[in-house]
Short mmCIF file of C-alpha atoms and ligand atoms in Angstrom, two decimals:
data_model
loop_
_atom_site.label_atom_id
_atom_site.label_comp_id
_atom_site.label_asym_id
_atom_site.label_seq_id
_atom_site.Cartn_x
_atom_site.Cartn_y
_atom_site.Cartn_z
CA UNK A 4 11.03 14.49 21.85
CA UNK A 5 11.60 15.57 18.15
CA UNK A 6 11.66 13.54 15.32
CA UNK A 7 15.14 13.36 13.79
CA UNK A 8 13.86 14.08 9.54
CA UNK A 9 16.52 11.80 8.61
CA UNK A 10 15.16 8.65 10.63
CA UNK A 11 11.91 9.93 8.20
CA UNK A 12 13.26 10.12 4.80
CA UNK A 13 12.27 6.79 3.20
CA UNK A 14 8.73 7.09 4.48
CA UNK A 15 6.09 6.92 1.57
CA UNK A 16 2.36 7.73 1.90
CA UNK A 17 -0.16 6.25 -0.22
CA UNK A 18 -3.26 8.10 -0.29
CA UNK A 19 -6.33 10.26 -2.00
CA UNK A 20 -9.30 10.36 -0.57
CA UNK A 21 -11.51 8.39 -3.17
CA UNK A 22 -12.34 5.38 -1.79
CA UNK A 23 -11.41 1.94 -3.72
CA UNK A 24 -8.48 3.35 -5.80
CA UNK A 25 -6.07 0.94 -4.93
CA UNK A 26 -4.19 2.54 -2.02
CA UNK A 27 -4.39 -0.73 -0.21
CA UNK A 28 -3.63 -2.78 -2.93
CA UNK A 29 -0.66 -0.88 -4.16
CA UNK A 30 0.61 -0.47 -0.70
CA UNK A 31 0.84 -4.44 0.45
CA UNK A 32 1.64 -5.69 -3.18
CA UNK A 33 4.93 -3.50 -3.24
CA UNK A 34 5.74 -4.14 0.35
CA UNK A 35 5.73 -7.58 -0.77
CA UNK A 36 7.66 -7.05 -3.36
CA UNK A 37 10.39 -4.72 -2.07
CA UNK A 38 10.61 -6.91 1.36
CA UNK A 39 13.29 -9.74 2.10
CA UNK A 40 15.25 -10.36 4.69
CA UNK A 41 18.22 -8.20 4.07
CA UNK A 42 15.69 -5.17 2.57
CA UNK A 43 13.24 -4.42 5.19
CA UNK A 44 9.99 -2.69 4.20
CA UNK A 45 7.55 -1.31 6.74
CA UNK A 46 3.66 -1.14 6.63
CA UNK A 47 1.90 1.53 8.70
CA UNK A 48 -1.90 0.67 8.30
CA UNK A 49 -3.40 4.08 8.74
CA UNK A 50 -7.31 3.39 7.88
CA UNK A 51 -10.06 2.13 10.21
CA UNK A 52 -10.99 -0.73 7.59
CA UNK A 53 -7.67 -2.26 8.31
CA UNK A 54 -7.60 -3.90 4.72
CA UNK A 55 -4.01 -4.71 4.57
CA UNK A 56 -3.78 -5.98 8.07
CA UNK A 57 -6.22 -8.32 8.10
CA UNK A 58 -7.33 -8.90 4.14
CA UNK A 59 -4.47 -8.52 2.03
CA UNK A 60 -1.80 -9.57 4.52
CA UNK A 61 -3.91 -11.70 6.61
CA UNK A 62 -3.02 -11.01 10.39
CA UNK A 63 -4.76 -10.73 13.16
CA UNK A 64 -3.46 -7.05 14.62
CA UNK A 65 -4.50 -5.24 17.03
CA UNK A 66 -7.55 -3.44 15.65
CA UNK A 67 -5.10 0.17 15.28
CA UNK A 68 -4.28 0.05 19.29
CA UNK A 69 -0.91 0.74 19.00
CA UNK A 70 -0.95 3.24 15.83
CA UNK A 71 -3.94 5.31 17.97
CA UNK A 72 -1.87 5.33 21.58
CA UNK A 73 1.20 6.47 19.14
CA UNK A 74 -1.11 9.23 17.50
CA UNK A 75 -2.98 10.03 21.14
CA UNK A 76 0.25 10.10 23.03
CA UNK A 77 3.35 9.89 21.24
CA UNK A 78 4.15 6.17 22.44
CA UNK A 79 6.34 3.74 20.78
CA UNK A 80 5.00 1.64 17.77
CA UNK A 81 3.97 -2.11 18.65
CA UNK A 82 5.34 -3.27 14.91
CA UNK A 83 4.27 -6.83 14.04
CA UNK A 84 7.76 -8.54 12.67
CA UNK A 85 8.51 -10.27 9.82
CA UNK A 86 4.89 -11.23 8.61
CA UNK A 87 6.44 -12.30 5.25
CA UNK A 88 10.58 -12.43 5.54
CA UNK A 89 11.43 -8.81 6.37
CA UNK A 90 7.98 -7.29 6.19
CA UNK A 91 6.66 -5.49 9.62
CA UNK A 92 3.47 -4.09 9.67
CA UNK A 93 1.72 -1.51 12.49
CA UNK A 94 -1.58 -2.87 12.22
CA UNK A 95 -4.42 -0.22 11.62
CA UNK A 96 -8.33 -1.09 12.40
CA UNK A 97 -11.48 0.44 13.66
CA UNK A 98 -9.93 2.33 16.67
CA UNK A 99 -8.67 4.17 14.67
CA UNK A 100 -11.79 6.13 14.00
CA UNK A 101 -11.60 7.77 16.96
CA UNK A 102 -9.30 10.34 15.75
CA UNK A 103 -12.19 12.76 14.24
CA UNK A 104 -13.61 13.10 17.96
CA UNK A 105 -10.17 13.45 18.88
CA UNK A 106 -8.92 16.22 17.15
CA UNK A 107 -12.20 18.40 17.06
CA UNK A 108 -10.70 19.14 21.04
CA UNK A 109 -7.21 19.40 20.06
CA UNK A 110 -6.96 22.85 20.85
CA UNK A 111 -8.21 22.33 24.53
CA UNK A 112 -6.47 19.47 25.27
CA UNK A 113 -3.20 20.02 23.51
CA UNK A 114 -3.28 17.44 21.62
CA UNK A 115 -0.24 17.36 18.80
CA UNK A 116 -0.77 14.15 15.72
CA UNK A 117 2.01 15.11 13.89
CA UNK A 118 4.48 15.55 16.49
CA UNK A 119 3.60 12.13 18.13
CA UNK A 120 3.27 10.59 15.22
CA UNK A 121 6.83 11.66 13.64
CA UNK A 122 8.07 10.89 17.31
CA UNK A 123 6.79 6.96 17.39
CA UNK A 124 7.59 7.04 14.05
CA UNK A 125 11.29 8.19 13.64
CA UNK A 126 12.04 6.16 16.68
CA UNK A 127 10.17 2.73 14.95
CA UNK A 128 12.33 3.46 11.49
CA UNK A 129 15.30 4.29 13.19
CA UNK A 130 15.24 1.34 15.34
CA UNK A 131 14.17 -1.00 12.08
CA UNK A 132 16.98 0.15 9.43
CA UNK A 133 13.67 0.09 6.91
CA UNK A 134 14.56 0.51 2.80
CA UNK A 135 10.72 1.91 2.69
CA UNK A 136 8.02 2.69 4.93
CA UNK A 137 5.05 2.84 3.00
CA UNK A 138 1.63 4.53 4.79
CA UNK A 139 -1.85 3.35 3.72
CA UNK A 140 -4.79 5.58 4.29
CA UNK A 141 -8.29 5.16 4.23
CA UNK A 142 -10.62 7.00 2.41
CA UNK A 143 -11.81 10.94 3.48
CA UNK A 144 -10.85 11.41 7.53
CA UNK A 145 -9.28 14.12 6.49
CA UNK A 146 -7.63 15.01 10.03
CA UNK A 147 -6.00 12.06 10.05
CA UNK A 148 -5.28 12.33 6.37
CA UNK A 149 -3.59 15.74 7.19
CA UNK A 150 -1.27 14.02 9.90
CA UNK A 151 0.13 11.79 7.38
CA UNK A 152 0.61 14.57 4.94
CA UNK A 153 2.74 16.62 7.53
CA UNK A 154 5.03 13.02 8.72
CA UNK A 155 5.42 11.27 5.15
CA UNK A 156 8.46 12.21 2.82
CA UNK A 157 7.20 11.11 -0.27
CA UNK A 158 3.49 10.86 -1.81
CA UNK A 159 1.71 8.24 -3.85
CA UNK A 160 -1.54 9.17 -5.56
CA UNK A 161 -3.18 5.94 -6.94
CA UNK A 162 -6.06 6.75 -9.14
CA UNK A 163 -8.77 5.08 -11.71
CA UNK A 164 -9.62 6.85 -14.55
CA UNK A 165 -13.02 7.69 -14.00
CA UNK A 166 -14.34 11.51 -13.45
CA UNK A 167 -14.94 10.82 -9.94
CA UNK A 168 -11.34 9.46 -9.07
CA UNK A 169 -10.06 12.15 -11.09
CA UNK A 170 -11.52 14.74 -9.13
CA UNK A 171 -10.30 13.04 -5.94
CA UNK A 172 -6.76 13.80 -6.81
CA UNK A 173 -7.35 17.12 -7.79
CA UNK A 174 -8.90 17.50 -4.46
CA UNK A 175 -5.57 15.47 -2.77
CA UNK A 176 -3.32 17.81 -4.62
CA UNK A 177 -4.68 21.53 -3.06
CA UNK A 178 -4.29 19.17 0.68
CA UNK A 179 -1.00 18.51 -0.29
CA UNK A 180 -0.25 22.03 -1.75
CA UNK A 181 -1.61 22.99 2.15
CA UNK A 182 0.60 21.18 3.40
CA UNK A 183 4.13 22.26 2.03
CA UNK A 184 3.00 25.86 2.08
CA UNK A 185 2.91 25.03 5.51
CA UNK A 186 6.45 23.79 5.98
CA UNK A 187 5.81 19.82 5.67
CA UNK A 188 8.87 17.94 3.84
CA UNK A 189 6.31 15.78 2.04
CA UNK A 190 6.89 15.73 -1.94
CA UNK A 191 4.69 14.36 -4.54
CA UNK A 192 6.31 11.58 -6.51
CA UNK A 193 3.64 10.99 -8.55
CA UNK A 194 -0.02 9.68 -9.81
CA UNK A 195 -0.58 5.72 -10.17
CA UNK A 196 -3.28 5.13 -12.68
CA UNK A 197 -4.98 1.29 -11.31
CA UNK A 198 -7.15 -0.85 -12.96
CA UNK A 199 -6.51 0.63 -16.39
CA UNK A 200 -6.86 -1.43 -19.56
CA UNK A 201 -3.78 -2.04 -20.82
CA UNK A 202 -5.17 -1.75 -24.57
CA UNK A 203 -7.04 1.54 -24.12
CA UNK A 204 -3.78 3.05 -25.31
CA UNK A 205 -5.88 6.02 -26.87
CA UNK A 206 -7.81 6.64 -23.61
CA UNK A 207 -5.13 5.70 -21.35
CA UNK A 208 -2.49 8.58 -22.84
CA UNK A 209 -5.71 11.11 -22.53
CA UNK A 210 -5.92 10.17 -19.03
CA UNK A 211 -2.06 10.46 -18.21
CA UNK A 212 -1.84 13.87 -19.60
CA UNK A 213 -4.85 14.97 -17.69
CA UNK A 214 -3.14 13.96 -14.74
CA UNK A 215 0.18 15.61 -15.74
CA UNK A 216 -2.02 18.92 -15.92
CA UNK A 217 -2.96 18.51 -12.56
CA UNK A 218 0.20 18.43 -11.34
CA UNK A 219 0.96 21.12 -13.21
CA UNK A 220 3.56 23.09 -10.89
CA UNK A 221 3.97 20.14 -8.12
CA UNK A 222 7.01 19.03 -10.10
CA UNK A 223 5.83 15.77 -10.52
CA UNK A 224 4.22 13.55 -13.74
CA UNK A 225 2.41 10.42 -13.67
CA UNK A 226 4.44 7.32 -13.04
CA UNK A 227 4.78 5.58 -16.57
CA UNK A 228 3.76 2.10 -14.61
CA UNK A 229 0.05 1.43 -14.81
CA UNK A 230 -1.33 -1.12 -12.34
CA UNK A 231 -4.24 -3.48 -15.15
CA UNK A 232 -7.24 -4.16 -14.33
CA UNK A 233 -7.49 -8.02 -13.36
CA UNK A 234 -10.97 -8.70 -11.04
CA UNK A 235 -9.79 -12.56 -10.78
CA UNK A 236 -5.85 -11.95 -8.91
CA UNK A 237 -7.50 -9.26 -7.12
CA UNK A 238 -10.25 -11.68 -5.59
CA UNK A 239 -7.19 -14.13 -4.89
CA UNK A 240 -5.16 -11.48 -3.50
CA UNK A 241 -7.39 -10.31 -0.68
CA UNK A 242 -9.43 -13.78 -0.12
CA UNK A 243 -6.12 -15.58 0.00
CA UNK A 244 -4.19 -12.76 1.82
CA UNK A 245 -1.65 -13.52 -1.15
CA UNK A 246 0.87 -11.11 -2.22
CA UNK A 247 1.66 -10.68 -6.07
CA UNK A 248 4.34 -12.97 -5.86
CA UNK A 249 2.62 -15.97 -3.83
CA UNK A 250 -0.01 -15.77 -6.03
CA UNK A 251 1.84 -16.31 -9.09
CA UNK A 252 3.37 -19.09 -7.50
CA UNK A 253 0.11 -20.42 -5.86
CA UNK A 254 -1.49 -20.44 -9.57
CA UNK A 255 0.97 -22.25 -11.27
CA UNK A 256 1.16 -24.99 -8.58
CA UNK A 257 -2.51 -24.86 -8.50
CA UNK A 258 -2.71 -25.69 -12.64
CA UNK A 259 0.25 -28.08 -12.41
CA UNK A 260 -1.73 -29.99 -9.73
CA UNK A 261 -5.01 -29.84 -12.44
CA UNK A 262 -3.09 -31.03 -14.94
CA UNK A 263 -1.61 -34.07 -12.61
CA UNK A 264 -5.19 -34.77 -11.66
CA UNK A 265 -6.61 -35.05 -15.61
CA UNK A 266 -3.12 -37.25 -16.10
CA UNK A 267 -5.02 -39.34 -13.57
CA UNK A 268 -2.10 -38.94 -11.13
CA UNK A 269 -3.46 -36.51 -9.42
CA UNK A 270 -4.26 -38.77 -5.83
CA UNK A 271 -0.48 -40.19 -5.69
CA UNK A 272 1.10 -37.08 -6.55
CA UNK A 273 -0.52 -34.82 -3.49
CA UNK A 274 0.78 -37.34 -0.76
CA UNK A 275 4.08 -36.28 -2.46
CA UNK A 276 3.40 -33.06 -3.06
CA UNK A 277 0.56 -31.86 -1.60
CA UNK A 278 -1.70 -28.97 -3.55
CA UNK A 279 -0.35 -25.50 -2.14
CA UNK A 280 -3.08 -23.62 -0.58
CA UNK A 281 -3.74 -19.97 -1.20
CA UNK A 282 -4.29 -19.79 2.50
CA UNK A 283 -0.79 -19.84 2.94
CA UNK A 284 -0.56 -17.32 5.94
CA UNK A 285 0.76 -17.76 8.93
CA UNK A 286 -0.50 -21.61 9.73
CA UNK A 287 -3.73 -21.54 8.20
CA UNK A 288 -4.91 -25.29 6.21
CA UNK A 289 -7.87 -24.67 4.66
CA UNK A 290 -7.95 -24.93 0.84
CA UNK A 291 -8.99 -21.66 -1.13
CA UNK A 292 -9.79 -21.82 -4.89
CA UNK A 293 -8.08 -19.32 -7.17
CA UNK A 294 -10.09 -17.88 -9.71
CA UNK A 295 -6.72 -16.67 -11.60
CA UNK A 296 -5.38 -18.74 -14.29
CA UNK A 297 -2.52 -16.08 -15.08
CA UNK A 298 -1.80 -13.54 -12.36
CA UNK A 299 1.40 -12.84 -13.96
CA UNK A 300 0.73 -10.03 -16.03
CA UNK A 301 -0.39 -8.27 -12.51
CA UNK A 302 2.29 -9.34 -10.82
CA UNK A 303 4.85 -7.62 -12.85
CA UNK A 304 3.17 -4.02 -13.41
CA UNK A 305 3.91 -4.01 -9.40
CA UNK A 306 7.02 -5.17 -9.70
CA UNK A 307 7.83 -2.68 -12.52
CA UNK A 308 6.07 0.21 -10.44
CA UNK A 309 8.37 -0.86 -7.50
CA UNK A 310 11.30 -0.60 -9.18
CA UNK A 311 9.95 3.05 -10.39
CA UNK A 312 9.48 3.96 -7.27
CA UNK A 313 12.87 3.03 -5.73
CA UNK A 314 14.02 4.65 -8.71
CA UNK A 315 11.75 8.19 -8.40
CA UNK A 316 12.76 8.11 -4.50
CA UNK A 317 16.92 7.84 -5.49
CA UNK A 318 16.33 10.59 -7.75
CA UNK A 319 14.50 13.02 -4.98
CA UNK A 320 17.50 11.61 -3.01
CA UNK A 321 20.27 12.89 -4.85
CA UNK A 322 18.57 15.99 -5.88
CA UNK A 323 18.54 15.55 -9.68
CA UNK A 324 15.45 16.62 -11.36
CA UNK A 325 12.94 13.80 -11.80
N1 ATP B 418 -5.87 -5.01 -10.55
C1 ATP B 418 -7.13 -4.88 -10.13
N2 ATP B 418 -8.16 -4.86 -11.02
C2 ATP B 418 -9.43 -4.71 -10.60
N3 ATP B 418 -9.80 -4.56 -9.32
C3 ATP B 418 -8.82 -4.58 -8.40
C4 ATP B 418 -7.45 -4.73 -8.75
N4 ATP B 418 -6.72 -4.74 -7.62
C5 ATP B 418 -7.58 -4.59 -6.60
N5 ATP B 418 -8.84 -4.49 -7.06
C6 ATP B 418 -10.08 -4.31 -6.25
O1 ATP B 418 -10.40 -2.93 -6.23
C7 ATP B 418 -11.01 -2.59 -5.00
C8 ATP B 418 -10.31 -1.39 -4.40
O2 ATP B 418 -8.96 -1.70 -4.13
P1 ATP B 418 -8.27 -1.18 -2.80
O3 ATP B 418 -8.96 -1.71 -1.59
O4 ATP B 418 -6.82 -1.46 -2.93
O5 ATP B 418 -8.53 0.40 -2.90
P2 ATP B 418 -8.42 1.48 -1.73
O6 ATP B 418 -8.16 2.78 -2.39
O7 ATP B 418 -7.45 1.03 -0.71
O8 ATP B 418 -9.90 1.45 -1.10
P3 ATP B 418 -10.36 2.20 0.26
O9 ATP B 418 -10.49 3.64 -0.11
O10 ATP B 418 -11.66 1.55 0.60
O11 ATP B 418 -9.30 1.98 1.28
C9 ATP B 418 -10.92 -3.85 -4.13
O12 ATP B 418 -12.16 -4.50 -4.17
C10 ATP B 418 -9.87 -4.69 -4.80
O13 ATP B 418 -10.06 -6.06 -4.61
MG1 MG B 419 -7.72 0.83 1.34
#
């Protein structure tokens, strides 16, 4: 069966193959974000670790079963619906390491990613009437990495500003460049500098037009959106399995609760209104502390990088020059 392009036009991939650069991070914060119930966002958890399926978003899955059968043999998605009001995720996890062995026999046994992927795929966003799909990927595995490259529309590069990270997009970049001379759709939207200091203005413009020389040629330029370095939300985040949002609101019902206990109120207000727990997902009870006062400032570089990335995807839509 081919994959009808047009079922695949809203589907983003997040990746570079330096680990801990905030693919995972970015991915399930703006899913978050972008998701509600009339503006459905998919997750596709591409990467063994399985960090947004089970940390940041906090489900169970199905340790990558139905994301490797779909790669393997072209079968349908099993998507996981509405884990926050109109969020679906295809779960990824460890079985999905079994592509490397996998595609070191492709050419004996016939074995196609791309086309089963864009297959299971097309059919999933097609049937889901998705605003985004957004793709995490791990780190390195580059033949999987390569898949995604040749199914995605769009690319995200996420990146710190160390030498090391820096490197790893120049290294992303020539796959990417691989790819398109190779016919894939896939088109670089930009680079995503993450856990920058927001007062290293000095270091942080250096940094940006460093990047911009990289892409030199791609067509694209750094997304103007920097994602701050905060230690304490992102401890809440993935302990909690909190998005942006609910953490925000987690933290200030967690200090409003403080304050009601020092106003000595504290025992007659929770039978009222009990203390919201960060383990808010899906049923759980038990009571995680937040180690964010403030997650706010976080919370709205993502949503300002959301809205620059509906904004960079409209513009690739209509054809005008970014
Ligand atoms: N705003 C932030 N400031 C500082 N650290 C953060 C921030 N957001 C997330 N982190 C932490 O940075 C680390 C890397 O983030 P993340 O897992 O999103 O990167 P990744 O690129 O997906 O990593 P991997 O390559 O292992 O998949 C994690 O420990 C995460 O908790
Ligand atoms: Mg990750």
């Amino acid at each position: 069966m081919e994959a009808d392009p047009a079922t695949l036009q809203r589907v983003v991939l997040v990746a570079n193959q330096k680990g801990g650069v905030g693919k995972t991070s970015i991915v399930t914060a703006l899913a978050g974000l972008i998701a509600r119930p009339d503006r459905r966002v998919l997750v596709v958890d591409a990467d063994p670790q399985g960090n947004a399926t089970t940390s940041d978003l906090g489900i169970d899955g199905d340790r990558g079963r139905s994301l490797m059968m779909a790669l393997q043999y072209g079968e349908p998605l099993q998507v996981q619906r509405d884990v926050r009001p109109g969020l679906d995720v295809v779960p990824g996890g460890p079985l999905l390491a079994q592509i490397g062995a996998l595609t070191a026999t492709a050419a004996q046994t016939g074995l196609d990613l791309v086309a089963n992927l864009r297959a299971a795929l097309a059919h999933t966003c097609a049937a889901g009437g998705y605003t985004v799909a957004l793709i995490d990927s791990g780190p390195g595995d580059a033949p999987l990495l390569d898949a995604l490259l040749r199914t995605a529309r769009y690319l995200v590069v996420p990146t710190k500003d160390d030498d090391a990270s820096l490197s790893g997009v120049e290294l992303l970049a020539l796959r990417y460049l691989k790819a398109r001379q190779e016919g894939a759709a896939v088109q670089l939207l930009g680079v995503v500098l993450f856990d920058a200091n927001p007062r290293a203005t000095a270091r942080n413009s250096q940094v940006l037009a460093d990047l911009d020389d990289v892409l030199a040629g791609s067509g694209a330029s750094s997304f103007s959106t920097m994602i701050r370095s905060d230690r304490a939300a992102a401890l809440d985040l993935r302990a909690a399995h909190l998005t942006p949002a609910e953490l925000v609101a987690a933290s200030a019902a967690q200090s409003k609760s403080r304050l009601a206990k020092l106003r000595g109120g504290g025992g007659r207000h929770r039978a009222d209104q009990p203390e919201p727990t960060a383990d808010n997902d899906n049923g759980g009870n038990g009571e995680v502390r937040l180690w964010s006062r403030d997650p706010s400032g976080l919370a709205s570089d993502y949503q300002a990088l959301a809205r620059e990335l509906l904004t960079r995807i409209a513009t690739a839509e209509t054809g005008a020059p970014a």
